[in-house]
């Protein structure tokens, strides 16, 4: 345990997100604000879903194990649905904000596009979700202890870190997909995001059978990544050019 | 210890709550207009700068006067451009405040989590005489409310005293008071803090080294804050001072009293800044009448005012810029002062003399900043630090309070951009912070703990 596990898990879980933040968000104050507001919206959704779960638990018999398990499942699903609802509300807020920014700008176009906002909002949701899942674990990882001494899985910290990383990525891609669906009125995209989220959360019920939760989540992440890339204007050709480091004036950047 | 705290706190209290937020006036940038109207623009701008006192209203009057002086169309376009600029730079200013607030909170949380001294109960301040060790809940609540009443009354009395001193021009008294307070903070509290940190990490330090370190730290701090110094260094000192003060509050305020005091201070701040007879508002208006920057106070300024690239003859150019710099320094001096941390202080630009502006390329945009009272820093950090200290070891609560406070600050700055006058910075952030603290600690924590024990992810 201690420092090695702490730093390892921190960088597994938050390293890519930190990279995303440093290279694409940190230099633009507007994006930082959108990030933090996204984190706030996620937090409010968590608050409301915790409230519902708490009331349900307090109103029920604490000795009844299956009931508590059922309430937990209900709590998780409700929380997922509420998160997506708040993502929609955030979309509405950002749309209004874009109109305001356009009205204020000198040349009639907003300094940030809705696609960029979608990306940043996704990162905001993901970072907050990851932080809430992981920070307490990391704090515990700093102290002494033996993982899984009572028969639980010994890979608890490691798998938690990987799960957090995939969840942050997923939230980023879901943000892009969701906002794109809202923009172009494609409800099936929105439904796909909700279904994916429910699937990922549901798969974590397989834990500690990690092959049942991590593998599907990573596959879904790859699928969501490809889809978001295509929606943002990318194509196989762009990717090929990028990988070959070809410079061509005619190739459009997929995303700023 | 108690008596010392007495002194320092008596000087600190008013400043801790003079928490208002004020955005700098955004000057219109003459680069939009063509050269032959630049002089008129310069006139308008110079006049506007001179009137750039604490709040917008005198400037509106100034604008009105200007429009009569024969540049009516110019005025409206200038106003519009000003508004655009204010809002365009809004995001940058928000970040310029996010960073120091975040840094202050990080210092406080890191200290609370590592140095046990600041979470040990070791007596109470003289301002909160009622103990919370009573067995019954009702008694405890009553004691905390009484403590709050006493603390807030002390703050009110101090503020009114300060306003009276300012009104009757007892500047020397105020300056002396402020210097004494910052001496106390920079030397005594730093010494205690350093001692506790060394104890925690079991590091030995001999007295000569300690003396050297503390002396240098304190002396440079006094110079930076009260006189001239690099902006970054001054900002760093202000952040450290706020963190130290917040740690003192976290240590010496009993639990329930701390939360009630936080709530009460937000309400008081709201009233003191916005009510017509509020002490802060009267202070600002007095400063405006005298057309001078409000005396040294605890204000964090995110940027200083400077003008660049005057192509006039060197002496003339250097003259005003020199005065500008001094004015900026004066203004910055005003920022550090324990007794009146009112950030509605007039901007440093008020004493700037007018300069004729000859051509566009020579005048560059002035770097404006947003000012936030150090009392705001202190109370934000108290909230987050208390959350870190008392939320049963839970980091989620600390994180939630942190995000809530940042969002509150963002909203306050948005309102500032809309209303363009000095606003209290505490109410929205502290309300969000308190709501999120209690709800996260009581509702979210059990949920997340249950999820973590089953390794479920939402």
mmCIF file of N, CA and C in Angstrom, chain A residues 29-30 32-33 36-37 39-40 42-44 46-47 49-51 53-54 69 72 75-76 79-80 83 104-106 128-129 131-133 135-136 139 156 159-160 163-164 167 171 197 201 204-205 207 210, chain B residues 32 83-85 87-88 90-95 98 393-397 399-404 406-407 410 432 435-436 439-440 442-458:
data_model
loop_
_atom_site.group_PDB
_atom_site.id
_atom_site.type_symbol
_atom_site.label_atom_id
_atom_site.label_comp_id
_atom_site.label_asym_id
_atom_site.label_seq_id
_atom_site.Cartn_x
_atom_site.Cartn_y
_atom_site.Cartn_z
ATOM 1 N N UNK A 29 -10.130 30.424 -20.057
ATOM 2 C CA UNK A 29 -10.908 30.603 -18.830
ATOM 3 C C UNK A 29 -12.366 30.187 -18.988
ATOM 4 N N UNK A 30 -12.923 30.431 -20.169
ATOM 5 C CA UNK A 30 -14.325 30.071 -20.362
ATOM 6 C C UNK A 30 -14.515 28.572 -20.221
ATOM 7 N N UNK A 32 -12.704 26.552 -18.445
ATOM 8 C CA UNK A 32 -12.568 26.154 -17.044
ATOM 9 C C UNK A 32 -13.880 26.382 -16.312
ATOM 10 N N UNK A 33 -14.522 27.517 -16.609
ATOM 11 C CA UNK A 33 -15.796 27.797 -15.945
ATOM 12 C C UNK A 33 -16.831 26.748 -16.329
ATOM 13 N N UNK A 36 -16.161 23.551 -14.404
ATOM 14 C CA UNK A 36 -16.562 23.562 -13.007
ATOM 15 C C UNK A 36 -18.082 23.569 -12.890
ATOM 16 N N UNK A 37 -18.747 24.275 -13.785
ATOM 17 C CA UNK A 37 -20.209 24.258 -13.749
ATOM 18 C C UNK A 37 -20.734 22.863 -14.067
ATOM 19 N N UNK A 39 -19.197 20.087 -13.340
ATOM 20 C CA UNK A 39 -18.985 19.326 -12.112
ATOM 21 C C UNK A 39 -20.084 19.639 -11.102
ATOM 22 N N UNK A 40 -20.472 20.908 -11.044
ATOM 23 C CA UNK A 40 -21.527 21.313 -10.116
ATOM 24 C C UNK A 40 -22.847 20.635 -10.455
ATOM 25 N N UNK A 42 -23.300 17.823 -12.008
ATOM 26 C CA UNK A 42 -23.233 16.408 -11.639
ATOM 27 C C UNK A 42 -23.440 16.254 -10.147
ATOM 28 N N UNK A 43 -22.835 17.153 -9.395
ATOM 29 C CA UNK A 43 -22.934 17.101 -7.943
ATOM 30 C C UNK A 43 -24.384 17.254 -7.487
ATOM 31 N N UNK A 44 -25.094 18.184 -8.105
ATOM 32 C CA UNK A 44 -26.492 18.390 -7.719
ATOM 33 C C UNK A 44 -27.313 17.139 -8.031
ATOM 34 N N UNK A 46 -26.224 14.103 -8.090
ATOM 35 C CA UNK A 46 -25.886 13.103 -7.082
ATOM 36 C C UNK A 46 -26.603 13.390 -5.767
ATOM 37 N N UNK A 47 -26.668 14.667 -5.427
ATOM 38 C CA UNK A 47 -27.315 15.064 -4.186
ATOM 39 C C UNK A 47 -28.773 14.624 -4.174
ATOM 40 N N UNK A 49 -30.256 12.341 -6.032
ATOM 41 C CA UNK A 49 -30.447 10.894 -6.032
ATOM 42 C C UNK A 49 -30.093 10.298 -4.678
ATOM 43 N N UNK A 50 -29.088 10.868 -3.999
ATOM 44 C CA UNK A 50 -28.778 10.375 -2.650
ATOM 45 C C UNK A 50 -29.931 10.639 -1.716
ATOM 46 N N UNK A 51 -30.570 11.798 -1.893
ATOM 47 C CA UNK A 51 -31.701 12.136 -1.033
ATOM 48 C C UNK A 51 -32.796 11.086 -1.170
ATOM 49 N N UNK A 53 -32.538 8.006 -2.277
ATOM 50 C CA UNK A 53 -32.104 6.715 -1.743
ATOM 51 C C UNK A 53 -32.142 6.716 -0.228
ATOM 52 N N UNK A 54 -31.699 7.827 0.360
ATOM 53 C CA UNK A 54 -31.642 7.940 1.814
ATOM 54 C C UNK A 54 -33.036 7.827 2.416
ATOM 55 N N UNK A 69 -30.636 -4.512 -0.915
ATOM 56 C CA UNK A 69 -29.942 -4.679 -2.180
ATOM 57 C C UNK A 69 -30.780 -4.102 -3.319
ATOM 58 N N UNK A 72 -30.654 -0.493 -3.312
ATOM 59 C CA UNK A 72 -29.386 -0.006 -3.843
ATOM 60 C C UNK A 72 -29.405 -0.006 -5.375
ATOM 61 N N UNK A 75 -31.407 2.745 -6.427
ATOM 62 C CA UNK A 75 -30.677 4.000 -6.225
ATOM 63 C C UNK A 75 -29.699 4.265 -7.347
ATOM 64 N N UNK A 76 -28.988 3.201 -7.757
ATOM 65 C CA UNK A 76 -27.999 3.364 -8.822
ATOM 66 C C UNK A 76 -28.680 3.752 -10.131
ATOM 67 N N UNK A 79 -30.006 7.193 -10.021
ATOM 68 C CA UNK A 79 -28.935 8.176 -10.080
ATOM 69 C C UNK A 79 -28.456 8.368 -11.510
ATOM 70 N N UNK A 80 -28.347 7.254 -12.248
ATOM 71 C CA UNK A 80 -27.917 7.360 -13.647
ATOM 72 C C UNK A 80 -28.908 8.198 -14.444
ATOM 73 N N UNK A 83 -28.578 11.777 -13.564
ATOM 74 C CA UNK A 83 -27.377 12.391 -14.143
ATOM 75 C C UNK A 83 -27.630 12.795 -15.579
ATOM 76 N N UNK A 104 -22.891 39.221 -27.270
ATOM 77 C CA UNK A 104 -21.888 40.114 -26.717
ATOM 78 C C UNK A 104 -20.653 40.232 -27.576
ATOM 79 N N UNK A 105 -20.494 39.303 -28.504
ATOM 80 C CA UNK A 105 -19.221 39.313 -29.205
ATOM 81 C C UNK A 105 -19.223 40.382 -30.278
ATOM 82 N N UNK A 106 -18.015 40.742 -30.693
ATOM 83 C CA UNK A 106 -17.910 41.830 -31.672
ATOM 84 C C UNK A 106 -18.287 41.358 -33.052
ATOM 85 N N UNK A 128 -15.794 14.963 -11.955
ATOM 86 C CA UNK A 128 -16.479 14.978 -10.657
ATOM 87 C C UNK A 128 -16.902 13.580 -10.271
ATOM 88 N N UNK A 129 -17.433 12.835 -11.239
ATOM 89 C CA UNK A 129 -17.841 11.465 -10.972
ATOM 90 C C UNK A 129 -16.643 10.635 -10.528
ATOM 91 N N UNK A 131 -13.827 11.737 -9.260
ATOM 92 C CA UNK A 131 -13.305 12.203 -7.981
ATOM 93 C C UNK A 131 -14.132 11.643 -6.833
ATOM 94 N N UNK A 132 -15.443 11.704 -6.982
ATOM 95 C CA UNK A 132 -16.269 11.203 -5.896
ATOM 96 C C UNK A 132 -16.110 9.710 -5.684
ATOM 97 N N UNK A 133 -15.828 8.989 -6.766
ATOM 98 C CA UNK A 133 -15.650 7.544 -6.598
ATOM 99 C C UNK A 133 -14.301 7.209 -6.001
ATOM 100 N N UNK A 135 -11.582 9.462 -4.591
ATOM 101 C CA UNK A 135 -10.733 10.207 -3.656
ATOM 102 C C UNK A 135 -10.664 9.533 -2.287
ATOM 103 N N UNK A 136 -11.787 9.078 -1.802
ATOM 104 C CA UNK A 136 -11.750 8.424 -0.487
ATOM 105 C C UNK A 136 -10.888 7.179 -0.528
ATOM 106 N N UNK A 139 -7.293 8.217 -0.418
ATOM 107 C CA UNK A 139 -6.895 8.625 0.926
ATOM 108 C C UNK A 139 -6.652 7.400 1.795
ATOM 109 N N UNK A 156 -8.620 -4.601 -5.540
ATOM 110 C CA UNK A 156 -9.664 -3.585 -5.355
ATOM 111 C C UNK A 156 -9.228 -2.205 -5.825
ATOM 112 N N UNK A 159 -8.478 -2.084 -9.746
ATOM 113 C CA UNK A 159 -9.662 -2.107 -10.599
ATOM 114 C C UNK A 159 -10.504 -0.862 -10.415
ATOM 115 N N UNK A 160 -10.520 -0.357 -9.196
ATOM 116 C CA UNK A 160 -11.255 0.898 -9.012
ATOM 117 C C UNK A 160 -10.645 2.005 -9.849
ATOM 118 N N UNK A 163 -11.552 1.471 -13.449
ATOM 119 C CA UNK A 163 -12.966 1.772 -13.659
ATOM 120 C C UNK A 163 -13.193 3.272 -13.671
ATOM 121 N N UNK A 164 -12.522 3.976 -12.768
ATOM 122 C CA UNK A 164 -12.664 5.438 -12.742
ATOM 123 C C UNK A 164 -12.180 6.038 -14.049
ATOM 124 N N UNK A 167 -14.640 5.493 -16.748
ATOM 125 C CA UNK A 167 -15.849 6.284 -16.534
ATOM 126 C C UNK A 167 -15.628 7.740 -16.922
ATOM 127 N N UNK A 171 -17.823 9.527 -19.769
ATOM 128 C CA UNK A 171 -18.598 10.758 -19.579
ATOM 129 C C UNK A 171 -18.239 11.794 -20.632
ATOM 130 N N UNK A 197 -25.058 4.273 -20.395
ATOM 131 C CA UNK A 197 -24.733 4.593 -19.008
ATOM 132 C C UNK A 197 -25.320 3.551 -18.072
ATOM 133 N N UNK A 201 -23.175 1.098 -15.584
ATOM 134 C CA UNK A 201 -23.438 1.022 -14.144
ATOM 135 C C UNK A 201 -23.935 -0.354 -13.761
ATOM 136 N N UNK A 204 -21.276 -2.963 -13.337
ATOM 137 C CA UNK A 204 -20.470 -2.950 -12.119
ATOM 138 C C UNK A 204 -21.086 -3.807 -11.031
ATOM 139 N N UNK A 205 -22.340 -4.225 -11.235
ATOM 140 C CA UNK A 205 -22.912 -5.151 -10.262
ATOM 141 C C UNK A 205 -22.237 -6.506 -10.310
ATOM 142 N N UNK A 207 -19.102 -6.824 -10.155
ATOM 143 C CA UNK A 207 -17.907 -6.785 -9.321
ATOM 144 C C UNK A 207 -18.100 -7.654 -8.095
ATOM 145 N N UNK A 210 -14.384 -8.983 -12.193
ATOM 146 C CA UNK A 210 -14.013 -7.797 -12.951
ATOM 147 C C UNK A 210 -14.105 -7.981 -14.451
ATOM 148 N N UNK B 32 -10.851 51.281 -31.258
ATOM 149 C CA UNK B 32 -11.959 51.090 -32.169
ATOM 150 C C UNK B 32 -12.190 52.302 -33.044
ATOM 151 N N UNK B 83 -19.321 47.770 -21.940
ATOM 152 C CA UNK B 83 -20.073 46.620 -21.452
ATOM 153 C C UNK B 83 -19.555 45.348 -22.071
ATOM 154 N N UNK B 84 -19.302 45.432 -23.391
ATOM 155 C CA UNK B 84 -18.810 44.237 -24.054
ATOM 156 C C UNK B 84 -17.504 43.797 -23.446
ATOM 157 N N UNK B 85 -16.635 44.787 -23.236
ATOM 158 C CA UNK B 85 -15.331 44.436 -22.709
ATOM 159 C C UNK B 85 -15.457 43.843 -21.321
ATOM 160 N N UNK B 87 -17.843 42.191 -20.068
ATOM 161 C CA UNK B 87 -18.317 40.818 -20.069
ATOM 162 C C UNK B 87 -17.356 39.908 -20.799
ATOM 163 N N UNK B 88 -16.653 40.473 -21.771
ATOM 164 C CA UNK B 88 -15.720 39.624 -22.497
ATOM 165 C C UNK B 88 -14.601 39.204 -21.577
ATOM 166 N N UNK B 90 -14.851 38.943 -18.517
ATOM 167 C CA UNK B 90 -15.409 38.358 -17.312
ATOM 168 C C UNK B 90 -14.826 37.009 -17.005
ATOM 169 N N UNK B 91 -14.708 36.158 -18.019
ATOM 170 C CA UNK B 91 -14.227 34.803 -17.768
ATOM 171 C C UNK B 91 -12.807 34.833 -17.233
ATOM 172 N N UNK B 92 -11.996 35.713 -17.811
ATOM 173 C CA UNK B 92 -10.614 35.787 -17.363
ATOM 174 C C UNK B 92 -10.546 36.229 -15.901
ATOM 175 N N UNK B 93 -11.398 37.170 -15.540
ATOM 176 C CA UNK B 93 -11.376 37.657 -14.167
ATOM 177 C C UNK B 93 -11.854 36.591 -13.206
ATOM 178 N N UNK B 94 -12.829 35.809 -13.660
ATOM 179 C CA UNK B 94 -13.302 34.736 -12.792
ATOM 180 C C UNK B 94 -12.157 33.786 -12.491
ATOM 181 N N UNK B 95 -11.403 33.437 -13.509
ATOM 182 C CA UNK B 95 -10.278 32.533 -13.291
ATOM 183 C C UNK B 95 -9.219 33.199 -12.434
ATOM 184 N N UNK B 98 -10.496 32.508 -9.185
ATOM 185 C CA UNK B 98 -10.552 31.085 -8.841
ATOM 186 C C UNK B 98 -9.209 30.602 -8.322
ATOM 187 N N UNK B 393 -13.694 12.483 8.190
ATOM 188 C CA UNK B 393 -12.647 11.953 7.331
ATOM 189 C C UNK B 393 -13.029 11.820 5.877
ATOM 190 N N UNK B 394 -14.105 12.430 5.514
ATOM 191 C CA UNK B 394 -14.604 12.252 4.168
ATOM 192 C C UNK B 394 -14.084 13.351 3.254
ATOM 193 N N UNK B 395 -13.467 12.973 2.162
ATOM 194 C CA UNK B 395 -12.966 13.963 1.234
ATOM 195 C C UNK B 395 -14.045 14.464 0.295
ATOM 196 N N UNK B 396 -15.092 13.672 0.116
ATOM 197 C CA UNK B 396 -16.142 14.099 -0.818
ATOM 198 C C UNK B 396 -16.804 15.381 -0.351
ATOM 199 N N UNK B 397 -16.971 15.502 0.966
ATOM 200 C CA UNK B 397 -17.616 16.710 1.482
ATOM 201 C C UNK B 397 -16.761 17.933 1.195
ATOM 202 N N UNK B 399 -14.578 18.281 -1.177
ATOM 203 C CA UNK B 399 -14.628 18.555 -2.612
ATOM 204 C C UNK B 399 -15.938 19.223 -3.003
ATOM 205 N N UNK B 400 -17.041 18.738 -2.415
ATOM 206 C CA UNK B 400 -18.341 19.327 -2.748
ATOM 207 C C UNK B 400 -18.400 20.787 -2.311
ATOM 208 N N UNK B 401 -17.909 21.074 -1.106
ATOM 209 C CA UNK B 401 -17.918 22.468 -0.634
ATOM 210 C C UNK B 401 -17.043 23.337 -1.525
ATOM 211 N N UNK B 402 -15.917 22.789 -1.940
ATOM 212 C CA UNK B 402 -15.002 23.540 -2.799
ATOM 213 C C UNK B 402 -15.701 23.933 -4.105
ATOM 214 N N UNK B 403 -16.331 22.945 -4.760
ATOM 215 C CA UNK B 403 -17.019 23.248 -6.020
ATOM 216 C C UNK B 403 -18.160 24.226 -5.793
ATOM 217 N N UNK B 404 -18.882 24.042 -4.690
ATOM 218 C CA UNK B 404 -20.006 24.939 -4.404
ATOM 219 C C UNK B 404 -19.525 26.372 -4.242
ATOM 220 N N UNK B 406 -16.784 27.734 -5.446
ATOM 221 C CA UNK B 406 -16.335 28.286 -6.726
ATOM 222 C C UNK B 406 -17.512 28.696 -7.588
ATOM 223 N N UNK B 407 -18.561 27.870 -7.594
ATOM 224 C CA UNK B 407 -19.718 28.228 -8.401
ATOM 225 C C UNK B 407 -20.386 29.483 -7.854
ATOM 226 N N UNK B 410 -18.472 32.345 -9.019
ATOM 227 C CA UNK B 410 -18.761 32.576 -10.426
ATOM 228 C C UNK B 410 -20.069 33.336 -10.587
ATOM 229 N N UNK B 432 -24.315 28.249 -0.759
ATOM 230 C CA UNK B 432 -24.061 27.007 -1.485
ATOM 231 C C UNK B 432 -23.176 26.089 -0.665
ATOM 232 N N UNK B 435 -25.117 24.534 2.257
ATOM 233 C CA UNK B 435 -26.093 23.544 1.770
ATOM 234 C C UNK B 435 -25.375 22.266 1.362
ATOM 235 N N UNK B 436 -24.300 22.446 0.589
ATOM 236 C CA UNK B 436 -23.615 21.253 0.118
ATOM 237 C C UNK B 436 -22.894 20.534 1.250
ATOM 238 N N UNK B 439 -25.684 18.602 3.214
ATOM 239 C CA UNK B 439 -26.321 17.541 2.439
ATOM 240 C C UNK B 439 -25.331 16.457 2.049
ATOM 241 N N UNK B 440 -24.097 16.846 1.701
ATOM 242 C CA UNK B 440 -23.127 15.821 1.332
ATOM 243 C C UNK B 440 -22.757 14.985 2.543
ATOM 244 N N UNK B 442 -24.512 14.311 5.171
ATOM 245 C CA UNK B 442 -25.571 13.469 5.714
ATOM 246 C C UNK B 442 -26.256 12.579 4.703
ATOM 247 N N UNK B 443 -26.302 13.002 3.451
ATOM 248 C CA UNK B 443 -27.035 12.236 2.456
ATOM 249 C C UNK B 443 -26.113 11.497 1.495
ATOM 250 N N UNK B 444 -25.135 12.221 0.955
ATOM 251 C CA UNK B 444 -24.325 11.617 -0.098
ATOM 252 C C UNK B 444 -23.340 10.624 0.484
ATOM 253 N N UNK B 445 -22.822 10.947 1.673
ATOM 254 C CA UNK B 445 -21.778 10.083 2.227
ATOM 255 C C UNK B 445 -22.263 8.657 2.439
ATOM 256 N N UNK B 446 -23.415 8.420 3.062
ATOM 257 C CA UNK B 446 -23.831 7.022 3.213
ATOM 258 C C UNK B 446 -24.024 6.330 1.874
ATOM 259 N N UNK B 447 -24.581 7.086 0.902
ATOM 260 C CA UNK B 447 -24.823 6.498 -0.417
ATOM 261 C C UNK B 447 -23.511 6.090 -1.049
ATOM 262 N N UNK B 448 -22.528 7.008 -1.080
ATOM 263 C CA UNK B 448 -21.253 6.709 -1.726
ATOM 264 C C UNK B 448 -20.512 5.622 -0.972
ATOM 265 N N UNK B 449 -20.622 5.623 0.353
ATOM 266 C CA UNK B 449 -19.944 4.577 1.114
ATOM 267 C C UNK B 449 -20.525 3.205 0.784
ATOM 268 N N UNK B 450 -21.854 3.147 0.696
ATOM 269 C CA UNK B 450 -22.477 1.865 0.350
ATOM 270 C C UNK B 450 -22.059 1.422 -1.041
ATOM 271 N N UNK B 451 -22.040 2.380 -1.973
ATOM 272 C CA UNK B 451 -21.615 2.033 -3.329
ATOM 273 C C UNK B 451 -20.182 1.542 -3.352
ATOM 274 N N UNK B 452 -19.324 2.235 -2.582
ATOM 275 C CA UNK B 452 -17.907 1.856 -2.607
ATOM 276 C C UNK B 452 -17.702 0.478 -1.997
ATOM 277 N N UNK B 453 -18.501 0.151 -0.985
ATOM 278 C CA UNK B 453 -18.290 -1.148 -0.353
ATOM 279 C C UNK B 453 -18.697 -2.286 -1.286
ATOM 280 N N UNK B 454 -19.628 -2.012 -2.205
ATOM 281 C CA UNK B 454 -19.989 -3.036 -3.196
ATOM 282 C C UNK B 454 -19.261 -2.830 -4.514
ATOM 283 N N UNK B 455 -18.423 -1.819 -4.578
ATOM 284 C CA UNK B 455 -17.696 -1.436 -5.777
ATOM 285 C C UNK B 455 -18.647 -1.199 -6.953
ATOM 286 N N UNK B 456 -19.689 -0.457 -6.681
ATOM 287 C CA UNK B 456 -20.614 -0.065 -7.732
ATOM 288 C C UNK B 456 -20.259 1.319 -8.217
ATOM 289 N N UNK B 457 -20.566 1.561 -9.476
ATOM 290 C CA UNK B 457 -20.268 2.874 -10.026
ATOM 291 C C UNK B 457 -21.524 3.468 -10.626
ATOM 292 N N UNK B 458 -21.693 4.747 -10.385
ATOM 293 C CA UNK B 458 -22.864 5.392 -10.970
ATOM 294 C C UNK B 458 -22.431 6.368 -12.057
#
